[in-house]
C-alpha atoms as a PDB file:
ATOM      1  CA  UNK A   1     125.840  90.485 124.678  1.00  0.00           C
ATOM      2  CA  UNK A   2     125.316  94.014 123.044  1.00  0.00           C
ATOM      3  CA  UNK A   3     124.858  96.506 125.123  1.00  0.00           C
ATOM      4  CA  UNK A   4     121.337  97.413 123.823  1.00  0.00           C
ATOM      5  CA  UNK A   5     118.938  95.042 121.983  1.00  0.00           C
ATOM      6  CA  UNK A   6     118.507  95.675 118.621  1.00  0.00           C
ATOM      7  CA  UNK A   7     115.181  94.063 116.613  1.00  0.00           C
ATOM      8  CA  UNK A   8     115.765  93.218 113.007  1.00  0.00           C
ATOM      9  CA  UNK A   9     114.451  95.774 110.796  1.00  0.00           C
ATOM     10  CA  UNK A  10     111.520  93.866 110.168  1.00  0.00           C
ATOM     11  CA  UNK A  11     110.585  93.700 114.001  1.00  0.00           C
ATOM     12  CA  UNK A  12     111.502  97.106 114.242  1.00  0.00           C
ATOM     13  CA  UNK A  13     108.392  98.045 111.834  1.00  0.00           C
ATOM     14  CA  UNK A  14     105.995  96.155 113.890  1.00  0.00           C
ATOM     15  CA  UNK A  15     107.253  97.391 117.142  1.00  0.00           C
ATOM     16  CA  UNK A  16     106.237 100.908 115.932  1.00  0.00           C
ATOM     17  CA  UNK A  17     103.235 100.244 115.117  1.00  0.00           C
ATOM     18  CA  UNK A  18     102.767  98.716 118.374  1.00  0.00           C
ATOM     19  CA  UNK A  19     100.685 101.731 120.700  1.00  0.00           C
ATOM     20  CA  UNK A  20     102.008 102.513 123.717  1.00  0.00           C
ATOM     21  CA  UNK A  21     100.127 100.685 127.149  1.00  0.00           C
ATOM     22  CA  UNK A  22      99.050  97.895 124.837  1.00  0.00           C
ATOM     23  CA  UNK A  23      98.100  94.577 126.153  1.00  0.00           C
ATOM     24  CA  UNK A  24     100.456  92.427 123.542  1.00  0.00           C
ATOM     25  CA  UNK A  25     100.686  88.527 122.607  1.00  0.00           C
ATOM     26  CA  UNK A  26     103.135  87.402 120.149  1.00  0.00           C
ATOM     27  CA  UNK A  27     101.921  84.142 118.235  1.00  0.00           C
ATOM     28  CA  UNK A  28     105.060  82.037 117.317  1.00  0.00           C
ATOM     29  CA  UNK A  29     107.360  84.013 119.710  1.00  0.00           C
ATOM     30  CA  UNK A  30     110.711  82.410 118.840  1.00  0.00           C
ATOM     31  CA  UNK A  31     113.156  84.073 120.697  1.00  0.00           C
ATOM     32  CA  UNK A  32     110.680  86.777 122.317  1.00  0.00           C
ATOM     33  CA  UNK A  33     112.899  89.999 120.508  1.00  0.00           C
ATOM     34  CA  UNK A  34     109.876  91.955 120.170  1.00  0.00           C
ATOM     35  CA  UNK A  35     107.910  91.776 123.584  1.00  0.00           C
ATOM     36  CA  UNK A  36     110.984  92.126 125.505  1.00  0.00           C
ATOM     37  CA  UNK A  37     112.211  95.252 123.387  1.00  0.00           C
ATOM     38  CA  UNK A  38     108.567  96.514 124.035  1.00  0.00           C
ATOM     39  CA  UNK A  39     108.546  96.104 127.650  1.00  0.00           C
ATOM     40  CA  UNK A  40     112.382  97.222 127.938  1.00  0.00           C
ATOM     41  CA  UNK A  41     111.189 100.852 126.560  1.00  0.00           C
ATOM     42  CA  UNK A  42     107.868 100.428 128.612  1.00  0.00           C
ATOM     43  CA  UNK A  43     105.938 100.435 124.845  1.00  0.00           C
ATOM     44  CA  UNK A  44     103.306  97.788 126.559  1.00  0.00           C
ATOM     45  CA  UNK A  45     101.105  97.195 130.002  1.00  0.00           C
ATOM     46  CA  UNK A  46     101.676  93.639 129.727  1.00  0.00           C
ATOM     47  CA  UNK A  47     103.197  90.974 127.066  1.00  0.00           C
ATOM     48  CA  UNK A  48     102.028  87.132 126.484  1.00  0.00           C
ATOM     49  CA  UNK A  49     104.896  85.244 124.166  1.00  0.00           C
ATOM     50  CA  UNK A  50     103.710  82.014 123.219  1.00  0.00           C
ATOM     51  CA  UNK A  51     104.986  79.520 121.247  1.00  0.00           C
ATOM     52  CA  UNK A  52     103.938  75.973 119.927  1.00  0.00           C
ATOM     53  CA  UNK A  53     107.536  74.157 120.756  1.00  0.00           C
ATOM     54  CA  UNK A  54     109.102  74.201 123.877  1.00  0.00           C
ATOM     55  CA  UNK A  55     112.717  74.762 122.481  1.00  0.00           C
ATOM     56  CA  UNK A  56     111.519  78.281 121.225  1.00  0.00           C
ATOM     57  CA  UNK A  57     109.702  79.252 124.288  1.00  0.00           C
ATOM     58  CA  UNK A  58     112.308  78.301 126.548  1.00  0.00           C
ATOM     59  CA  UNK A  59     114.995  80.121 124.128  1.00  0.00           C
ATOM     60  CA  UNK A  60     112.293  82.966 124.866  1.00  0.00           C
ATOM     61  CA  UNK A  61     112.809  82.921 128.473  1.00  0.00           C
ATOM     62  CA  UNK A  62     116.031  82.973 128.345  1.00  0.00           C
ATOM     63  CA  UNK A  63     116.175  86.098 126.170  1.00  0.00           C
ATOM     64  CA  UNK A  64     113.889  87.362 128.956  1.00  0.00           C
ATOM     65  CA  UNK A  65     116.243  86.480 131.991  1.00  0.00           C
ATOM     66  CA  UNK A  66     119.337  87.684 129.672  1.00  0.00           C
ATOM     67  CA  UNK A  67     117.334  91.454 129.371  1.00  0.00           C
ATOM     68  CA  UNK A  68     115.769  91.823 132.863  1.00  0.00           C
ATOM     69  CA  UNK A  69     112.374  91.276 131.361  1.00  0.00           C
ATOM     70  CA  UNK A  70     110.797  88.238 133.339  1.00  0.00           C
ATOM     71  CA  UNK A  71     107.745  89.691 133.766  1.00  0.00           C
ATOM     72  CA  UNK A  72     106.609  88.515 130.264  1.00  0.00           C
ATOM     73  CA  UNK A  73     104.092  85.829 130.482  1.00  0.00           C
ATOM     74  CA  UNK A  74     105.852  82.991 128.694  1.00  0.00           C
ATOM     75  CA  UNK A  75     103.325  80.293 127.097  1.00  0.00           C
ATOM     76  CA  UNK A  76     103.526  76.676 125.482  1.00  0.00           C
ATOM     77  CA  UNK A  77     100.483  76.669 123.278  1.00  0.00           C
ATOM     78  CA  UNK A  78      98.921  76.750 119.457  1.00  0.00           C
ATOM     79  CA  UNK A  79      98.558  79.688 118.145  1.00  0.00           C
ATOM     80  CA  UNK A  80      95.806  81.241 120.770  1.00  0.00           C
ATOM     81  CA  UNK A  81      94.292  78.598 122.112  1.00  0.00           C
ATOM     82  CA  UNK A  82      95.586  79.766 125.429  1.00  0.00           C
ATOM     83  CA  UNK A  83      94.840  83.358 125.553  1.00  0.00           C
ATOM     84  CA  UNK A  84      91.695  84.842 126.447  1.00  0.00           C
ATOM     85  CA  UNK A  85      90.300  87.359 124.689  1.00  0.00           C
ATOM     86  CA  UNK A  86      90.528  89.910 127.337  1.00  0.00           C
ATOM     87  CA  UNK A  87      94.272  89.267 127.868  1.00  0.00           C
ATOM     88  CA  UNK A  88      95.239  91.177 125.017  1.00  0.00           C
ATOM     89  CA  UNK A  89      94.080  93.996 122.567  1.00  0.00           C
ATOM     90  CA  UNK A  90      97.171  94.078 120.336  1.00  0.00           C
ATOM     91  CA  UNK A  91      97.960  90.277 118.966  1.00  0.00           C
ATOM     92  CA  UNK A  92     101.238  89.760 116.651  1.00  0.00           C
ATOM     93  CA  UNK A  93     101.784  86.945 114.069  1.00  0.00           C
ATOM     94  CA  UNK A  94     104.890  87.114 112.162  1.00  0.00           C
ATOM     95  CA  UNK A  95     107.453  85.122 110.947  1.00  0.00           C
ATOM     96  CA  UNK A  96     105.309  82.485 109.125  1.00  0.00           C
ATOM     97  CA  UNK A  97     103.458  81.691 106.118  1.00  0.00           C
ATOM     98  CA  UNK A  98     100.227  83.628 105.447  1.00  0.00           C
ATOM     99  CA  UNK A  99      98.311  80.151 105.589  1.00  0.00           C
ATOM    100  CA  UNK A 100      99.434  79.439 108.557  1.00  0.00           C
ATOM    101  CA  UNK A 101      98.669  82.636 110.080  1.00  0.00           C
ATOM    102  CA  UNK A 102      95.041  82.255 108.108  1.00  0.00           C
ATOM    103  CA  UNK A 103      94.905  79.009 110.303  1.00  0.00           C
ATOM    104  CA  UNK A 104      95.541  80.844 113.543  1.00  0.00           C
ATOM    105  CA  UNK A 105      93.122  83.294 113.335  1.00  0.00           C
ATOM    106  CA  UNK A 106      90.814  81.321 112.003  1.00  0.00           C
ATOM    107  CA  UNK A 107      91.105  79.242 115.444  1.00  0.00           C
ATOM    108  CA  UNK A 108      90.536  82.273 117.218  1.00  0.00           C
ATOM    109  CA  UNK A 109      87.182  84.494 115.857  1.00  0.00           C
ATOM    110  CA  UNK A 110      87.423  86.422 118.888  1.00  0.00           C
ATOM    111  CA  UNK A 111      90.342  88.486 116.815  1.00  0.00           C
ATOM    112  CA  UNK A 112      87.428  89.699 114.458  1.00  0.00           C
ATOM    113  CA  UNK A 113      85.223  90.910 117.530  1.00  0.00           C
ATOM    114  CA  UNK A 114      86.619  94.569 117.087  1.00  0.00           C
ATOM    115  CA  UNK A 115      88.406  94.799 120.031  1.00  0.00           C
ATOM    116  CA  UNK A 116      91.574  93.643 118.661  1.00  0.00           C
ATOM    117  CA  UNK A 117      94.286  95.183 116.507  1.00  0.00           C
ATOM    118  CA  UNK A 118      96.227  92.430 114.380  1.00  0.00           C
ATOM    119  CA  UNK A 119      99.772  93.279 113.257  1.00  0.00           C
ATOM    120  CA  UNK A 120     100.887  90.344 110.777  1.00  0.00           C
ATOM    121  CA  UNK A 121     103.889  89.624 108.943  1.00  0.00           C
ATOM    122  CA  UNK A 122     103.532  86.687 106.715  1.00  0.00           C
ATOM    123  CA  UNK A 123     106.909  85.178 105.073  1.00  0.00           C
ATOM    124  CA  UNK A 124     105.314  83.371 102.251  1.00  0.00           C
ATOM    125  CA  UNK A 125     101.746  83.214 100.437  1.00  0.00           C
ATOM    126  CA  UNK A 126     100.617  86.580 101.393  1.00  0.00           C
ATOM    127  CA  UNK A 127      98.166  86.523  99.031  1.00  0.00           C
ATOM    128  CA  UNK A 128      96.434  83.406 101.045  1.00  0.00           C
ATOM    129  CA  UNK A 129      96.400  85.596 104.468  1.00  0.00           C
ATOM    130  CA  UNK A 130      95.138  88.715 102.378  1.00  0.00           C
ATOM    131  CA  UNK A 131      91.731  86.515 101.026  1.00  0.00           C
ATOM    132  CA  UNK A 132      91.012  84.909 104.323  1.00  0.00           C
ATOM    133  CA  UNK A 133      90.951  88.464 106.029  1.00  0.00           C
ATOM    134  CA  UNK A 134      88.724  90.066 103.233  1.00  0.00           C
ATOM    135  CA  UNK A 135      86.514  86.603 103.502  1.00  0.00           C
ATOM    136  CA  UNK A 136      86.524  86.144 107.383  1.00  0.00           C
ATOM    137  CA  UNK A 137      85.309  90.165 108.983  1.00  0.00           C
ATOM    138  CA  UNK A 138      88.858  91.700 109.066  1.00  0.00           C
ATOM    139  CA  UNK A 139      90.092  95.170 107.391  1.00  0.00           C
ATOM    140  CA  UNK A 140      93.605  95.754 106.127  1.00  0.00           C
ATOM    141  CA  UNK A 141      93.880  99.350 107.861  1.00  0.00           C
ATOM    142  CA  UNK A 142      97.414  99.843 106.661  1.00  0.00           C
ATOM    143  CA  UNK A 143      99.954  97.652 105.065  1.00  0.00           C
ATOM    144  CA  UNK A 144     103.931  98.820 104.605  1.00  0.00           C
ATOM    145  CA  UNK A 145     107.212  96.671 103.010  1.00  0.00           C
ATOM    146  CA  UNK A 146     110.482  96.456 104.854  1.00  0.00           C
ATOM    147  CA  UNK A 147     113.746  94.941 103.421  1.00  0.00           C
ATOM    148  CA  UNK A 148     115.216  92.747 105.632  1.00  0.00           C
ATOM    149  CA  UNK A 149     118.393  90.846 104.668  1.00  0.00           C
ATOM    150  CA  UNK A 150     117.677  91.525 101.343  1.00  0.00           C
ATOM    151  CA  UNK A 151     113.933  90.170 101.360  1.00  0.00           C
ATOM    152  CA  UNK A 152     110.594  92.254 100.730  1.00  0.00           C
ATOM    153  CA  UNK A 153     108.263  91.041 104.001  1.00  0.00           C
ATOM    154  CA  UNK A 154     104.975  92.981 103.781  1.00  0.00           C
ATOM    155  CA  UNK A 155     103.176  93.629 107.212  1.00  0.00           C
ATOM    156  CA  UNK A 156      99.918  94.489 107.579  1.00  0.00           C
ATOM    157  CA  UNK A 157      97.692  95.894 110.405  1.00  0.00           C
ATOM    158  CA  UNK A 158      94.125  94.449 110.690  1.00  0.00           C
ATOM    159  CA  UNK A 159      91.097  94.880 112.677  1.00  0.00           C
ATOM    160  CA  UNK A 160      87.218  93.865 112.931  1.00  0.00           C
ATOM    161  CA  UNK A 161      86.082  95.217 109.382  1.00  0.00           C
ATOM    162  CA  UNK A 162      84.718  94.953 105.556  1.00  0.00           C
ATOM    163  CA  UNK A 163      86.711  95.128 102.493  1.00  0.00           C
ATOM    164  CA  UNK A 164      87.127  93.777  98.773  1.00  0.00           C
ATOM    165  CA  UNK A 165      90.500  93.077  97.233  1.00  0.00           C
ATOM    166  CA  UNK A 166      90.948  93.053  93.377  1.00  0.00           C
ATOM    167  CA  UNK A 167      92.953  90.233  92.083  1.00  0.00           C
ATOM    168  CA  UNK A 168      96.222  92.176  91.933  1.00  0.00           C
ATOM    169  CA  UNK A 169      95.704  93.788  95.343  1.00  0.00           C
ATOM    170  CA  UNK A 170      95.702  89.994  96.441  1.00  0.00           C
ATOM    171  CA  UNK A 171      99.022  89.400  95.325  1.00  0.00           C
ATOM    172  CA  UNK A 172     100.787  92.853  94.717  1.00  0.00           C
ATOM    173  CA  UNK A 173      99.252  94.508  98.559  1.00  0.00           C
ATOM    174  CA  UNK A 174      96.193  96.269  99.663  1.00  0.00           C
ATOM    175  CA  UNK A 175      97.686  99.136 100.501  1.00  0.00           C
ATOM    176  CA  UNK A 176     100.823  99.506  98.990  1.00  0.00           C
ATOM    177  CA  UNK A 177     100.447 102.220  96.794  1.00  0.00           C
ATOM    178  CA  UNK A 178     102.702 104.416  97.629  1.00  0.00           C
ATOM    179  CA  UNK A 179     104.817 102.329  99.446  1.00  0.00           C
ATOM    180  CA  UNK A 180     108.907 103.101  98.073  1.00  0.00           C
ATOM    181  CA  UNK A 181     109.363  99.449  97.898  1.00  0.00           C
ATOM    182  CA  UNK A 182     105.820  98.592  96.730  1.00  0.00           C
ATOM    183  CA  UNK A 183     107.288  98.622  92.741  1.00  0.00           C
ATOM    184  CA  UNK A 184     109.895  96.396  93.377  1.00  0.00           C
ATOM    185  CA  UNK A 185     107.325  93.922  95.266  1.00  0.00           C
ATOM    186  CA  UNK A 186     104.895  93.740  92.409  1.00  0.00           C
ATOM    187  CA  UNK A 187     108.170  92.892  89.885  1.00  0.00           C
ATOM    188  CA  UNK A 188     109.078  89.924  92.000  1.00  0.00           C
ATOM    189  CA  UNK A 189     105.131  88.619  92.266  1.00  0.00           C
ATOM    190  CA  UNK A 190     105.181  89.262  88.386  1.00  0.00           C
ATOM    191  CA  UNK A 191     108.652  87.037  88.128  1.00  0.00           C
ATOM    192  CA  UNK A 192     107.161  84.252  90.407  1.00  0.00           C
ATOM    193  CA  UNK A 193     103.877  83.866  88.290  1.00  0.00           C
ATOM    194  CA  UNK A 194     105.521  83.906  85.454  1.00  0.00           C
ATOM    195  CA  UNK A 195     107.625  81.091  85.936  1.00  0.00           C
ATOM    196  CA  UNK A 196     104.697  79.342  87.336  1.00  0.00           C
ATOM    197  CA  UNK A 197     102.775  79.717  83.482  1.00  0.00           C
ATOM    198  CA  UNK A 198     105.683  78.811  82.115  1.00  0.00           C
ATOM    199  CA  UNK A 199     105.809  75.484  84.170  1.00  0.00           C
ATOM    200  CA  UNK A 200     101.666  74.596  83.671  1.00  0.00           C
ATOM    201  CA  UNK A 201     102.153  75.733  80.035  1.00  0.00           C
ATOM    202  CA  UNK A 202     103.986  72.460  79.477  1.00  0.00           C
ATOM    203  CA  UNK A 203     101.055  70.461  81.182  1.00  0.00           C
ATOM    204  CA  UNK A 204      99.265  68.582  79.179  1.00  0.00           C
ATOM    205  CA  UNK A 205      96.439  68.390  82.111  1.00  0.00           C
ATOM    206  CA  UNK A 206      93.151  70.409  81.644  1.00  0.00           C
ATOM    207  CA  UNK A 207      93.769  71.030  85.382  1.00  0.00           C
ATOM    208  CA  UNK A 208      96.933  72.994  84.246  1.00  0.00           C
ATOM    209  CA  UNK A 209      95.652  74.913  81.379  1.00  0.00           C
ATOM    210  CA  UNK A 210      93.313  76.380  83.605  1.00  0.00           C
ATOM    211  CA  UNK A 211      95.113  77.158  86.221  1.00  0.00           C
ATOM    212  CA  UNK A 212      97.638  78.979  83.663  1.00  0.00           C
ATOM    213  CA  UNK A 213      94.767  81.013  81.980  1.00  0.00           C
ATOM    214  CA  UNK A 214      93.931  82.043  85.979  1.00  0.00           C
ATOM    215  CA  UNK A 215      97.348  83.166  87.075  1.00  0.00           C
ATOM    216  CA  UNK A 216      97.882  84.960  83.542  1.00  0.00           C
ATOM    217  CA  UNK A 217      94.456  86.738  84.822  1.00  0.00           C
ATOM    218  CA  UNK A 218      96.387  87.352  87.803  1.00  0.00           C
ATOM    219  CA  UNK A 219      99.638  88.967  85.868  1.00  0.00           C
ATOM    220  CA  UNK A 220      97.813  91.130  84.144  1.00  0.00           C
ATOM    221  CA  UNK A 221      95.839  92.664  87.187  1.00  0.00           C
ATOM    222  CA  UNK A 222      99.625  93.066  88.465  1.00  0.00           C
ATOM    223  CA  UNK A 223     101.093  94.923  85.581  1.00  0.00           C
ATOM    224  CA  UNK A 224      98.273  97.171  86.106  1.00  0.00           C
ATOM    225  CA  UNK A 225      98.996  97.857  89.735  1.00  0.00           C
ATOM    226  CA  UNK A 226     102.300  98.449  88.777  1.00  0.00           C
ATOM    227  CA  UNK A 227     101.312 100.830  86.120  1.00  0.00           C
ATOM    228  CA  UNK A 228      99.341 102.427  88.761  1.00  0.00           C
ATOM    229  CA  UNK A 229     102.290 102.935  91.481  1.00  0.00           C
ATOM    230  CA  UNK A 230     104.487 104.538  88.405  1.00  0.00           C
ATOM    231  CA  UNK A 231     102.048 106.748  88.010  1.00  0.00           C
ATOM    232  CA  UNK A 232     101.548 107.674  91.694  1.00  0.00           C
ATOM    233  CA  UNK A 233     104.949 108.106  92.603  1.00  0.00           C
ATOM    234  CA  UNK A 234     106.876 108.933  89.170  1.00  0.00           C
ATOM    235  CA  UNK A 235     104.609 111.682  88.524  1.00  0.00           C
ATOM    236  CA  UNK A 236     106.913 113.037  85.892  1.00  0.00           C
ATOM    237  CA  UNK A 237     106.957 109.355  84.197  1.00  0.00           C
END
């Protein structure tokens, strides 16, 4: 075992965004990295790490027994079904897809009270967790990229709050502006949709057509954004 634990760069972006003496759950815990590194360097006044399997949580108790940090309250639930409201002001949802996050929170409109601070990472469909937070009472109050293993992951902090998204802020970030990484993200969205028209161009269903006209609404709001960032951050350009 190394002789300090070391959180994946992706976990090491939440973690700092983490404030120190929080009250922390982590949703979908897995193998509990992030609340034990947190309560290792003290980051936290208490940690839930919950998880809907029982073969992650008890791979989460055993990273906690491995590190010295038993004191982590280790649950078997969905999502938060099992934690009160009170239990924590800092909640963490990472390592899934945005609908499924979407799902969780939507289970859970206690998160929206604004005495909560949400720090989310989705994996896939970002664009799904995005519109369900501008629909639902939630604010995107910053939003950042990390490369991990060679893959963009956005994460986002949210809280109790009002906002409107544009089409390409849906898919290419809310706040990603001036993000380093934030060009290369809106290339890859662009690459994805593209193949996508491609594939409903050679539908010969209505359904298709219009979906294709939608998403080619949805490119150009993108190649706007992405004018945008050059423009924010290639000054000279």
């Amino acid at each position: 075992m190394p002789k300090h634990l070391e959180l994946t760069p992706r976990l090491a972006l939440i973690a700092s965004w983490v404030r120190s003496g929080a009250k922390l759950a982590d949703v979908g815990t897995d193998h509990a990295y992030l609340p034990v590194w947190l309560t290792l360097h003290g980051r936290v006044a208490s940690a839930i790490a919950s998880d809907l399997r029982s073969g992650p949580l008890e791979r989460a108790r055993e990273t906690g027994r491995a590190w010295g940090a038993e004191n982590i309250d280790f649950r078997l639930g969905d999502g938060l079904a099992f934690i009160h409201p009170d239990e924590a002001d800092t909640v963490v949802i990472a390592g899934m897809g945005g609908e499924n996050i979407a799902a969780i929170l939507a289970a859970a409109p206690w998160t929206a009270d604004g005495r909560h601070t949400l720090l989310l990472q989705p994996q896939s469909r970002a664009e799904d967790l995005r519109r369900f937070l501008a629909d639902h009472g939630y604010a995107i109050t910053r939003e950042a990229l990390v490369c991990d293993r060679g893959i963009l992951y956005p994460v986002m902090e949210a809280r109790a709050g009002r906002m409107e998204l544009t089409p390409g802020q849906l898919y290419g970030g809310a706040k990603l502006l001036r993000d380093p990484l934030g060009e290369r993200y809106i290339i890859e969205k662009i690459i994805r949709l593209q193949g996508a028209v491609a594939g409903l161009n050679r539908s010969t269903a209505a359904a298709g057509r219009e979906k294709a006209d939608a998403l080619r609404d949805i490119l150009t709001a993108l190649l706007s954004m992405r004018e945008e960032w050059r423009h924010a951050n290639c000054p000279g350009n």
